[in-house]
Each structure stands twice: as C-alpha cells, then as structure tokens.
CSV table of C-alpha atoms in Angstrom, one decimal:
chain,number,residue,atom,x,y,z
A,1496,MET,CA,61.7,-13.7,-54.9
A,1497,ALA,CA,59.5,-15.0,-52.1
A,1498,ALA,CA,57.4,-17.3,-54.3
A,1499,TYR,CA,60.3,-18.8,-56.2
A,1500,GLY,CA,62.3,-19.0,-52.9
A,1501,VAL,CA,59.6,-21.3,-51.4
A,1502,ALA,CA,59.3,-23.4,-54.6
A,1503,ARG,CA,63.1,-23.9,-54.8
A,1504,GLU,CA,63.3,-24.9,-51.1
A,1505,PHE,CA,60.3,-27.2,-51.4
A,1506,ARG,CA,61.7,-29.0,-54.5
A,1507,LYS,CA,64.8,-29.8,-52.4
A,1508,ARG,CA,62.6,-31.9,-50.1
A,1509,ASP,CA,59.8,-33.1,-52.4
A,1510,ALA,CA,60.4,-33.8,-56.1
A,1511,ARG,CA,56.9,-35.1,-56.9
A,1512,THR,CA,54.1,-32.9,-55.4
A,1513,PRO,CA,52.7,-30.6,-58.1
A,1514,ILE,CA,53.6,-26.9,-57.7
A,1515,LEU,CA,51.5,-24.2,-59.3
A,1516,LEU,CA,52.6,-20.6,-59.3
A,1517,VAL,CA,50.1,-17.8,-60.3
A,1518,THR,CA,51.5,-14.4,-61.1
A,1519,ALA,CA,50.1,-11.2,-62.5
A,1520,ASP,CA,53.3,-10.4,-64.3
A,1521,ALA,CA,55.6,-12.1,-66.7
A,1522,GLY,CA,57.0,-14.4,-64.0
A,1523,ALA,CA,60.7,-13.4,-64.5
A,1524,SER,CA,63.1,-14.4,-61.7
A,1525,TYR,CA,65.3,-11.5,-60.7
A,1526,ALA,CA,66.9,-10.1,-57.6
A,1527,LYS,CA,64.7,-7.2,-56.5
A,1528,PRO,CA,67.5,-5.4,-54.6
A,1529,MET,CA,69.2,-4.8,-57.9
A,1530,LEU,CA,66.5,-2.3,-59.0
A,1531,SER,CA,68.0,0.4,-56.9
A,1532,ASN,CA,71.6,0.0,-58.0
A,1533,ALA,CA,71.5,-1.0,-61.6
A,1534,ILE,CA,71.4,2.4,-63.4
A,1535,ALA,CA,75.0,3.3,-62.7
A,1536,LEU,CA,75.9,-0.2,-63.9
A,1537,GLY,CA,74.2,0.6,-67.2
A,1538,LYS,CA,71.8,-2.4,-66.9
A,1539,GLU,CA,68.5,-2.5,-68.8
A,1540,ALA,CA,65.6,-4.3,-67.3
A,1541,HIS,CA,66.1,-7.5,-69.4
A,1542,GLN,CA,69.7,-7.7,-68.1
A,1543,ILE,CA,68.5,-7.9,-64.5
A,1544,VAL,CA,66.4,-11.0,-65.3
A,1545,ALA,CA,68.1,-14.2,-64.3
A,1546,GLN,CA,65.5,-16.6,-65.8
A,1547,GLY,CA,62.2,-16.3,-67.5
A,1548,ALA,CA,59.0,-18.0,-66.4
A,1549,ALA,CA,59.4,-21.0,-68.8
A,1550,GLN,CA,63.0,-21.6,-67.5
A,1551,MET,CA,61.8,-21.4,-63.9
A,1552,ALA,CA,58.9,-23.8,-64.7
A,1553,ALA,CA,61.3,-26.3,-66.2
A,1554,GLN,CA,63.9,-25.9,-63.4
A,1555,LEU,CA,61.3,-26.4,-60.7
A,1556,GLY,CA,59.1,-29.0,-62.4
A,1557,ALA,CA,56.2,-26.6,-61.9
A,1558,THR,CA,53.4,-24.9,-63.7
A,1559,VAL,CA,53.7,-21.1,-63.9
A,1560,LEU,CA,50.6,-19.2,-64.9
A,1561,THR,CA,51.7,-15.7,-66.0
A,1562,HIS,CA,49.7,-12.5,-66.5
A,1563,THR,CA,47.0,-14.1,-64.3
A,1564,ARG,CA,45.5,-12.6,-61.2
A,1565,VAL,CA,44.0,-14.4,-58.2
A,1566,THR,CA,40.7,-12.6,-57.7
A,1567,SER,CA,39.5,-14.4,-54.6
A,1568,ILE,CA,40.3,-17.1,-52.1
A,1569,ASP,CA,37.8,-19.6,-50.6
A,1570,SER,CA,39.7,-20.9,-47.6
A,1571,ALA,CA,36.9,-23.2,-46.5
A,1572,ALA,CA,36.7,-24.9,-49.9
A,1573,HIS,CA,40.4,-24.7,-50.6
A,1574,ARG,CA,39.9,-22.9,-53.9
A,1575,ILE,CA,41.1,-19.8,-55.7
A,1576,GLU,CA,39.4,-17.9,-58.5
A,1577,THR,CA,41.7,-16.6,-61.3
A,1578,SER,CA,41.4,-14.2,-64.2
A,1579,GLY,CA,44.0,-13.6,-66.9
A,1580,ALA,CA,45.9,-14.7,-69.9
A,1581,SER,CA,46.9,-18.2,-68.7
A,1582,SER,CA,43.8,-19.1,-66.6
A,1583,THR,CA,40.3,-17.8,-65.9
A,1584,GLY,CA,38.3,-19.9,-63.5
A,1585,ARG,CA,38.5,-21.9,-60.3
A,1586,LEU,CA,41.6,-23.8,-59.1
A,1587,ALA,CA,41.8,-26.1,-56.1
A,1588,TYR,CA,44.7,-26.2,-53.7
A,1589,SER,CA,45.8,-28.4,-50.8
A,1590,GLN,CA,48.2,-25.8,-49.4
A,1591,LEU,CA,48.5,-22.2,-50.5
A,1592,VAL,CA,51.3,-19.7,-50.1
A,1593,LEU,CA,50.7,-16.0,-50.4
A,1594,ALA,CA,53.7,-14.0,-51.7
A,1595,LEU,CA,51.8,-10.9,-52.7
A,1596,GLY,CA,54.6,-8.3,-52.0
A,1597,ALA,CA,53.9,-4.7,-51.3
A,1598,GLN,CA,52.6,-1.6,-53.1
A,1599,PRO,CA,54.2,1.8,-53.3
A,1600,ILE,CA,52.6,4.4,-51.0
A,1601,ARG,CA,51.0,7.0,-53.3
A,1602,LEU,CA,51.4,10.6,-52.2
A,1603,ALA,CA,48.4,12.9,-52.4
A,1604,LEU,CA,50.0,15.4,-54.8
A,1605,ASP,CA,48.3,18.3,-56.6
A,1606,GLY,CA,49.2,19.4,-60.1
A,1607,ASP,CA,48.6,18.4,-63.7
A,1608,ALA,CA,51.7,16.1,-63.7
A,1609,ALA,CA,51.0,14.3,-60.4
A,1610,THR,CA,49.9,11.2,-62.2
A,1611,GLY,CA,53.2,11.0,-64.0
A,1612,VAL,CA,55.2,10.6,-60.8
A,1613,LEU,CA,57.2,7.3,-61.0
A,1614,SER,CA,57.9,4.7,-58.4
A,1615,VAL,CA,60.1,1.6,-58.7
A,1616,ASN,CA,58.9,-1.6,-56.9
A,1617,HIS,CA,59.0,-4.0,-59.8
A,1618,ILE,CA,61.1,-4.8,-62.9
A,1619,ASP,CA,58.5,-3.3,-65.1
A,1620,ASP,CA,58.7,0.0,-63.1
A,1621,TYR,CA,62.4,-0.1,-63.5
A,1622,ALA,CA,62.0,-0.4,-67.3
A,1623,ARG,CA,59.7,2.7,-67.3
A,1624,LEU,CA,62.4,4.6,-65.3
A,1625,ARG,CA,65.1,3.6,-67.8
A,1626,ALA,CA,62.9,4.7,-70.7
A,1627,ALA,CA,62.2,8.1,-69.0
A,1628,LEU,CA,66.0,8.6,-68.5
A,1629,ALA,CA,66.7,7.5,-72.1
A,1630,ARG,CA,64.5,10.3,-73.4
A,1631,HIS,CA,67.1,12.8,-72.3
A,1632,ARG,CA,70.3,13.0,-74.3
A,1633,GLY,CA,72.3,14.3,-71.5
A,1634,PRO,CA,72.0,14.0,-67.7
A,1635,ALA,CA,68.4,14.1,-66.4
A,1636,ARG,CA,67.2,16.2,-63.5
A,1637,VAL,CA,65.6,13.8,-61.1
A,1638,ALA,CA,63.6,14.8,-58.0
A,1639,ILE,CA,63.3,12.0,-55.5
A,1640,LEU,CA,60.6,12.2,-52.9
A,1641,GLY,CA,61.8,10.3,-49.8
A,1642,ALA,CA,65.3,10.1,-48.3
A,1643,GLY,CA,64.8,6.7,-46.6
A,1644,LEU,CA,66.6,3.5,-47.7
A,1645,ILE,CA,65.3,3.3,-51.2
A,1646,GLY,CA,65.4,7.0,-51.9
A,1647,CYS,CA,69.0,7.2,-50.8
A,1648,GLU,CA,70.0,4.2,-52.9
A,1649,PHE,CA,68.3,5.6,-56.0
A,1650,ALA,CA,69.9,9.0,-55.4
A,1651,ASP,CA,73.4,7.5,-55.2
A,1652,ASP,CA,72.7,5.2,-58.2
A,1653,LEU,CA,71.4,8.0,-60.4
A,1654,ALA,CA,74.2,10.3,-59.5
A,1655,GLY,CA,76.7,7.6,-60.2
A,1656,ALA,CA,75.3,7.5,-63.7
A,1657,GLY,CA,75.7,11.2,-64.1
A,1658,HIS,CA,72.2,12.4,-63.5
A,1659,ARG,CA,71.4,15.4,-61.2
A,1660,VAL,CA,69.4,14.5,-58.2
A,1661,THR,CA,67.4,16.5,-55.7
A,1662,LEU,CA,66.3,14.5,-52.6
A,1663,VAL,CA,63.3,15.7,-50.6
A,1664,ASP,CA,62.3,14.5,-47.2
A,1665,PRO,CA,60.4,15.8,-44.1
A,1666,SER,CA,63.1,14.6,-41.8
A,1667,PRO,CA,66.2,16.8,-41.0
A,1668,ARG,CA,68.6,14.2,-42.3
A,1669,PRO,CA,68.8,11.3,-44.8
A,1670,LEU,CA,68.1,7.8,-43.5
A,1671,ALA,CA,66.7,9.4,-40.3
A,1672,ALA,CA,64.6,6.3,-39.4
A,1673,LEU,CA,67.5,3.9,-39.7
A,1674,ALA,CA,70.9,5.5,-39.1
A,1675,ALA,CA,72.6,7.4,-36.3
A,1676,PRO,CA,73.0,11.1,-36.9
A,1677,SER,CA,76.8,10.6,-37.3
A,1678,LEU,CA,76.2,8.2,-40.2
A,1679,SER,CA,73.5,10.4,-41.8
A,1680,GLU,CA,76.1,13.2,-41.8
A,1681,ALA,CA,78.7,10.9,-43.2
A,1682,LEU,CA,76.4,10.1,-46.1
A,1683,ALA,CA,75.5,13.8,-46.7
A,1684,GLN,CA,79.2,14.8,-46.6
A,1685,ALA,CA,80.0,12.1,-49.2
A,1686,TRP,CA,77.3,13.4,-51.4
A,1687,LEU,CA,79.0,16.9,-51.6
A,1688,ALA,CA,81.2,15.5,-54.3
A,1689,ARG,CA,78.2,14.2,-56.2
A,1690,PRO,CA,75.4,16.0,-58.1
A,1691,ILE,CA,73.0,15.4,-55.2
A,1692,THR,CA,71.1,18.3,-53.5
A,1693,LEU,CA,69.3,17.7,-50.2
A,1694,MET,CA,66.0,19.6,-49.5
A,1695,LEU,CA,65.1,18.4,-46.0
A,1696,GLY,CA,62.5,19.3,-43.5
A,1697,THR,CA,59.8,19.7,-46.2
A,1698,THR,CA,57.5,17.7,-48.5
A,1699,ALA,CA,56.3,18.0,-52.1
A,1700,SER,CA,52.8,19.5,-52.5
A,1701,SER,CA,52.4,19.5,-56.3
A,1702,VAL,CA,53.9,18.5,-59.6
A,1703,GLU,CA,53.1,20.6,-62.7
A,1704,HIS,CA,54.2,20.6,-66.3
A,1705,ALA,CA,56.6,23.5,-66.9
A,1706,GLY,CA,57.7,23.8,-70.5
A,1707,ALA,CA,59.5,20.6,-71.5
A,1708,GLY,CA,60.0,19.7,-67.9
A,1709,LEU,CA,58.3,19.6,-64.5
A,1710,ARG,CA,58.1,21.9,-61.5
A,1711,VAL,CA,57.8,20.4,-58.1
A,1712,ALA,CA,56.4,22.8,-55.5
A,1713,LEU,CA,57.4,22.2,-51.9
A,1714,ALA,CA,55.4,22.8,-48.7
A,1715,ASP,CA,58.0,25.4,-47.5
A,1716,GLY,CA,57.6,27.5,-50.6
A,1717,ARG,CA,60.7,26.3,-52.5
A,1718,GLY,CA,60.5,24.6,-55.9
A,1719,ILE,CA,62.5,22.1,-57.9
A,1720,ASP,CA,62.9,22.0,-61.7
A,1721,ALA,CA,63.0,18.4,-62.8
A,1722,ASP,CA,62.7,16.1,-65.8
A,1723,ILE,CA,61.6,13.1,-63.8
A,1724,VAL,CA,59.9,12.8,-60.4
A,1725,LEU,CA,60.5,9.5,-58.5
A,1726,SER,CA,58.5,8.7,-55.4
A,1727,ALA,CA,60.3,6.6,-52.8
A,1728,VAL,CA,58.3,7.3,-49.7
A,1729,GLY,CA,57.8,3.6,-48.7
A,1730,LEU,CA,55.8,0.5,-49.4
A,1731,ARG,CA,52.5,-0.9,-48.0
A,1732,PRO,CA,51.9,-4.7,-47.8
A,1733,ALA,CA,49.4,-5.9,-50.3
A,1734,LEU,CA,46.5,-6.9,-48.1
A,1735,ALA,CA,43.3,-6.7,-50.2
A,1736,LEU,CA,43.2,-10.3,-51.3
A,1737,ALA,CA,43.8,-11.6,-47.8
A,1738,GLN,CA,41.3,-9.2,-46.2
A,1739,ALA,CA,38.6,-10.3,-48.7
A,1740,ALA,CA,39.3,-13.9,-47.6
A,1741,LEU,CA,38.9,-12.8,-44.0
A,1742,LEU,CA,42.5,-13.6,-43.0
A,1743,GLU,CA,43.8,-11.8,-40.0
A,1744,THR,CA,45.7,-8.7,-41.0
A,1745,ARG,CA,47.3,-5.8,-39.2
A,1746,ARG,CA,50.2,-4.0,-40.9
A,1747,GLY,CA,50.7,-7.2,-42.9
A,1748,ILE,CA,49.1,-10.6,-43.2
A,1749,VAL,CA,49.6,-12.0,-39.7
A,1750,VAL,CA,51.5,-15.2,-39.6
A,1751,ASP,CA,52.7,-17.4,-36.7
A,1752,ALA,CA,56.2,-18.7,-36.1
A,1753,TYR,CA,55.7,-21.2,-38.9
A,1754,GLY,CA,54.4,-18.8,-41.5
A,1755,ARG,CA,50.8,-19.9,-41.1
A,1756,THR,CA,48.0,-17.4,-41.5
A,1757,SER,CA,44.7,-17.5,-39.5
A,1758,ALA,CA,43.2,-19.8,-42.2
A,1759,PRO,CA,44.1,-23.5,-42.4
A,1760,ASP,CA,46.7,-24.5,-45.0
A,1761,ILE,CA,47.4,-20.9,-46.0
A,1762,TYR,CA,50.9,-19.4,-45.5
A,1763,ALA,CA,52.4,-16.0,-46.2
A,1764,LEU,CA,55.9,-14.5,-46.5
A,1765,GLY,CA,57.9,-11.7,-47.9
A,1766,ASP,CA,56.8,-8.0,-48.0
A,1767,CYS,CA,53.1,-8.9,-47.5
A,1768,ALA,CA,53.6,-10.8,-44.2
A,1769,GLU,CA,53.7,-9.6,-40.6
A,1770,TYR,CA,56.0,-12.0,-38.8
A,1771,SER,CA,55.8,-13.2,-35.3
A,1772,THR,CA,58.8,-11.6,-33.5
A,1773,GLY,CA,58.4,-13.4,-30.1
A,1774,ASP,CA,58.1,-10.1,-28.3
A,1775,SER,CA,57.4,-10.8,-24.7
A,1776,THR,CA,55.4,-7.6,-24.4
A,1777,GLY,CA,52.7,-9.1,-26.7
A,1778,ALA,CA,53.1,-6.1,-29.0
A,1779,GLY,CA,52.7,-8.5,-32.0
A,1780,GLY,CA,54.9,-8.9,-35.1
A,1781,ALA,CA,56.8,-6.9,-37.6
A,1782,VAL,CA,56.8,-6.3,-41.3
A,1783,LEU,CA,60.3,-7.1,-42.5
A,1784,PRO,CA,60.8,-6.1,-46.2
A,1785,TYR,CA,64.3,-7.4,-46.5
A,1786,VAL,CA,65.9,-10.4,-48.2
A,1787,ALA,CA,67.3,-12.2,-45.1
A,1788,PRO,CA,63.9,-12.8,-43.4
A,1789,LEU,CA,62.3,-13.7,-46.8
A,1790,LEU,CA,64.9,-16.4,-47.3
A,1791,ALA,CA,64.5,-17.7,-43.7
A,1792,ALA,CA,60.7,-17.8,-44.1
A,1793,ALA,CA,61.0,-19.6,-47.5
A,1794,ARG,CA,63.2,-22.3,-46.0
A,1795,ALA,CA,60.9,-22.8,-43.0
A,1796,ILE,CA,57.6,-22.8,-44.9
A,1797,ALA,CA,59.0,-25.2,-47.5
A,1798,ALA,CA,60.0,-27.6,-44.7
A,1799,THR,CA,56.5,-27.3,-43.1
A,1800,LEU,CA,54.8,-27.9,-46.4
A,1801,SER,CA,56.8,-31.0,-46.9
A,1802,GLY,CA,55.7,-32.5,-43.6
A,1803,ALA,CA,58.6,-31.3,-41.3
A,1804,PRO,CA,57.2,-28.4,-39.4
A,1805,SER,CA,59.9,-25.8,-38.9
A,1806,PRO,CA,59.7,-22.4,-37.2
A,1807,ILE,CA,61.0,-19.4,-39.1
A,1808,ALA,CA,64.5,-18.5,-37.7
A,1809,LEU,CA,64.5,-14.7,-37.7
A,1810,LYS,CA,68.0,-13.7,-36.7
A,1811,PRO,CA,69.3,-10.2,-36.2
A,1812,ASP,CA,70.9,-8.9,-39.3
A,1813,ALA,CA,72.3,-5.6,-40.6
A,1814,ILE,CA,70.7,-3.8,-43.6
A,1815,ILE,CA,73.4,-3.2,-46.2
A,1816,VAL,CA,72.7,0.2,-47.8
A,1817,LYS,CA,73.7,0.3,-51.4
A,1818,THR,CA,75.3,3.7,-51.5
A,1819,PRO,CA,78.8,3.3,-52.9
A,1820,SER,CA,79.5,7.0,-52.0
A,1821,CYS,CA,79.4,6.0,-48.4
A,1822,ARG,CA,78.9,2.3,-47.7
A,1823,LEU,CA,76.7,1.6,-44.6
A,1824,ALA,CA,75.5,-1.4,-42.6
A,1825,LEU,CA,72.6,-0.6,-40.3
A,1826,ALA,CA,70.9,-2.4,-37.5
A,1827,PRO,CA,68.4,0.1,-36.1
A,1828,PRO,CA,67.1,-0.3,-32.6
A,1829,PRO,CA,63.6,-1.7,-32.1
A,1830,PRO,CA,60.9,1.0,-32.3
A,1831,GLY,CA,60.1,2.7,-29.0
A,1832,ILE,CA,63.4,1.8,-27.2
A,1833,ARG,CA,64.8,4.7,-25.2
A,1834,GLY,CA,68.5,5.3,-25.3
A,1835,GLU,CA,71.2,7.2,-27.1
A,1836,TRP,CA,73.6,6.8,-30.0
A,1837,LEU,CA,77.4,6.6,-29.2
A,1838,SER,CA,79.6,7.2,-32.2
A,1839,ALA,CA,83.3,6.9,-32.7
A,1840,PRO,CA,85.8,6.4,-35.5
A,1841,GLU,CA,86.8,2.8,-35.8
A,1842,GLY,CA,88.8,1.1,-38.5
A,1843,ALA,CA,88.2,2.8,-41.9
A,1844,GLY,CA,84.9,4.4,-40.8
A,1845,ILE,CA,82.5,5.3,-38.0
A,1846,VAL,CA,80.8,2.9,-35.7
A,1847,ALA,CA,77.6,4.1,-34.0
A,1848,ARG,CA,76.1,2.1,-31.2
A,1849,PHE,CA,72.6,2.6,-29.8
A,1850,VAL,CA,72.7,1.9,-26.0
A,1851,ASP,CA,69.4,1.7,-24.1
A,1852,GLU,CA,68.6,3.0,-20.6
A,1853,LEU,CA,69.9,-0.3,-19.1
A,1854,GLY,CA,73.2,0.0,-20.8
A,1855,LEU,CA,72.4,-2.8,-23.4
A,1856,LEU,CA,73.5,-2.5,-27.0
A,1857,ARG,CA,70.2,-2.5,-29.0
A,1858,GLY,CA,71.3,-1.3,-32.4
A,1859,PHE,CA,74.3,-0.1,-34.5
A,1860,GLY,CA,75.5,1.4,-37.7
A,1861,VAL,CA,78.8,1.2,-39.5
A,1862,SER,CA,80.3,3.1,-42.3
A,1863,SER,CA,82.9,1.3,-44.5
A,1864,PRO,CA,81.9,-2.0,-42.7
A,1865,THR,CA,83.8,-5.2,-42.8
A,1866,PRO,CA,82.0,-8.6,-42.5
A,1867,ALA,CA,83.9,-9.4,-39.3
A,1868,GLN,CA,83.0,-6.0,-37.8
A,1869,ARG,CA,79.4,-6.5,-38.7
A,1870,GLN,CA,79.2,-10.0,-37.2
A,1871,SER,CA,80.9,-8.9,-34.0
A,1872,LEU,CA,78.4,-6.2,-33.5
A,1873,LEU,CA,75.4,-8.5,-34.3
A,1874,ALA,CA,76.8,-10.9,-31.7
A,1875,ALA,CA,76.9,-8.1,-29.1
A,1876,LEU,CA,73.3,-7.1,-29.5
A,1877,GLY,CA,71.4,-7.3,-26.2
A,1878,ARG,CA,74.6,-7.4,-24.2
A,1879,PRO,CA,75.9,-4.7,-21.8
A,1880,HIS,CA,78.0,-2.1,-23.5
A,1881,PRO,CA,81.1,-1.0,-21.6
A,1882,ALA,CA,80.9,2.6,-22.7
A,1883,ALA,CA,77.2,2.9,-21.7
A,1884,PRO,CA,76.4,6.2,-19.9
A,1885,ASN,CA,75.9,6.0,-16.1
C-alpha cells in the first residue's frame, strides 16, 4: 500500500520521470486491512487483490520487478543491489523510497508444533490461513495468541465464519493498550454470544502435536485444544536493510517531517518508518502502523519528490476496530500521559474520554460510533474537558 501510494501520488504530479518498483512478492495491489475481516465474508486471497503487478505497471507507467529482493543500498553511490526472478545486479537511482513494511514478532515457543504457528501480515499469509481452515470440514478450533487490535479483529472475523476461537493475552482485558476498560468490557460482553473464549492474564509456552490437532500449553498451567494456532502479538518494523546501509534507526527508520531519512535522497514511509511527531519534549517520533498516516506520508513524499517540498500532515485520527460484534473507534492517549478514563452512555453506545491531570482531553473511545461523533471528539482533543475531576 505504501509503495503504490507514493507512485500514484507522484504520477499525479509528474507523468514522465521513470518509476521503478522492486518487490520480493508478486506485486499485487490490495488493501491490507482486509486481511483481518475477509474470512467471514468468504473471500479467498485472490478475491482481495484489486490489481496485479502488470496492471499496476500499466496504470502507473512504471516498471515493477516482482519476486526480487534488494540486498543492499549504497547511499553514497545512489545504487541498490538486487537478487531475484526479475533482476539480479546493480541498479542506479536518483531518489529512493523505502516501503519495507513490518515483520510479525515471533514468540519463543517450545514444542514440536511451534514452527507451524501461523501469522497473517501479507496476502500470502492469508492464503495459508484460508488453506488451513479449508482442511477442516466443519468449524475449526483456532487459538489466537494476542488480544490486541489484530488478534481481536481476527477473533471476531473467524467467529463470524463459524469457527471456535480461544483468545490468549497476558493483559487482563482485550484491547488493553488501546481501549478504556468500559469498552474492553463492552467487547467481551458482545462476545458472549459468539464462539469466543477469553484466556487472559497468561501467555502460551508451547505448542505440541496432539493426535490430529494441537495442544497449546499456557504459562498458568491451563491448556487449549486447537486445530490452528495464530500468532497476533504485534509487528516489528523491517530495519535490516536500512541498518546495513547505516541509516538512522530507532524503533523504525527515522524520518524527518518530510519523510527524509538520514541519507540524502532516501525516504521511508509506512510500517517501517518512525515519523517525526513534533513532540516538544524531544522524545522523538512514533511508529504509526495505520492507513491514515501512510496516505498522508505518500502524498507529502510524492510532492517532495516532484520538486514541491511538503511536510507530512499527521493529523489525529481514530482507529476503526473491525469487530462487527461491537464496533469501536479508538484514539488512545499518548504513552506516558497520566490521567483517567471517564465513561458514560451516549447515543447508541458508550463514550470513554481520557482526561489528563490538567483536565485536558487526551484520548477517547466510542462504541457504535457515528462519523459526526468521532469528528467532534477529534476536534476536542487537547482542549479542557468540562467533566474533568478537580
């Protein structure tokens, strides 16, 4: 999404300059957020694809090298080394954009089936999950490790397709890092009507083969019988290529307000980037693995590449959680902010507001949100909240 986003925006401004995209996969264009809500819709992997690499190349007037990896970057010489089906050798660039994405965090699990634990971060991963589900004539038993955003979305999606889900997380509630306790409870209550079991306050320690299925052993002594184990414990920005090229990295590839890395003529965006947040404390930037900042970065970087330097306009936005059982929009407070959640029924759902020690609204969450309600709360961020505690 990040690479094609930049290319589309650049072509709006410049119809002539050559564009070369290098990708290790098949180069399909698809909306990555669909990976966690397509099972209940009955969609196979090929049905999620909007356009293939050849179609994208024709649409963009670009060259797309598929199944090809960039093995190194020489930022001083403005060259990359490639290896793969479409290209092996050295390619020159005038300007380079890194849209490397992120990699699933791998848990250190014991057991003879640990290597068979699935994760879904790519359309090929989704195809493997669909194939695993198809091997069961009836509903599959799926153990999901991680009750954060992606784990909860997959749990709701799989349950919506009739599969039986057990969700494991060390936190005492689902979505603990993003949602107010009242909204976590609303989600858990909605799941009482679904084939979803919560096993919280613990972690998985091993995955073993057990007859025709699997046995997941938990740290607290409990166990789960499953047919499929799906890990959804988070993503880590892909940094190896940038680090080998001596680009500045922290949690992600460090970029400035224009998307520029520490090397001349190299930019980065998407899940691999650590964006400048303009924090006056000097605490640095943030990794923002969401669609809205990706699109904002694509527009700004494309403008800068075409000769009209434009800063990335990172605006506050709510995360739309794809859990049809309990629709949520979440704008969590910045890390480290002290305050408390204030929750109350409003409209068709619950509105939770996070108010800091100065009485300012710093975050919120809404169940059954409306667009107008969400925009009103976004506009109120950073302003005094009248119901703030004394």
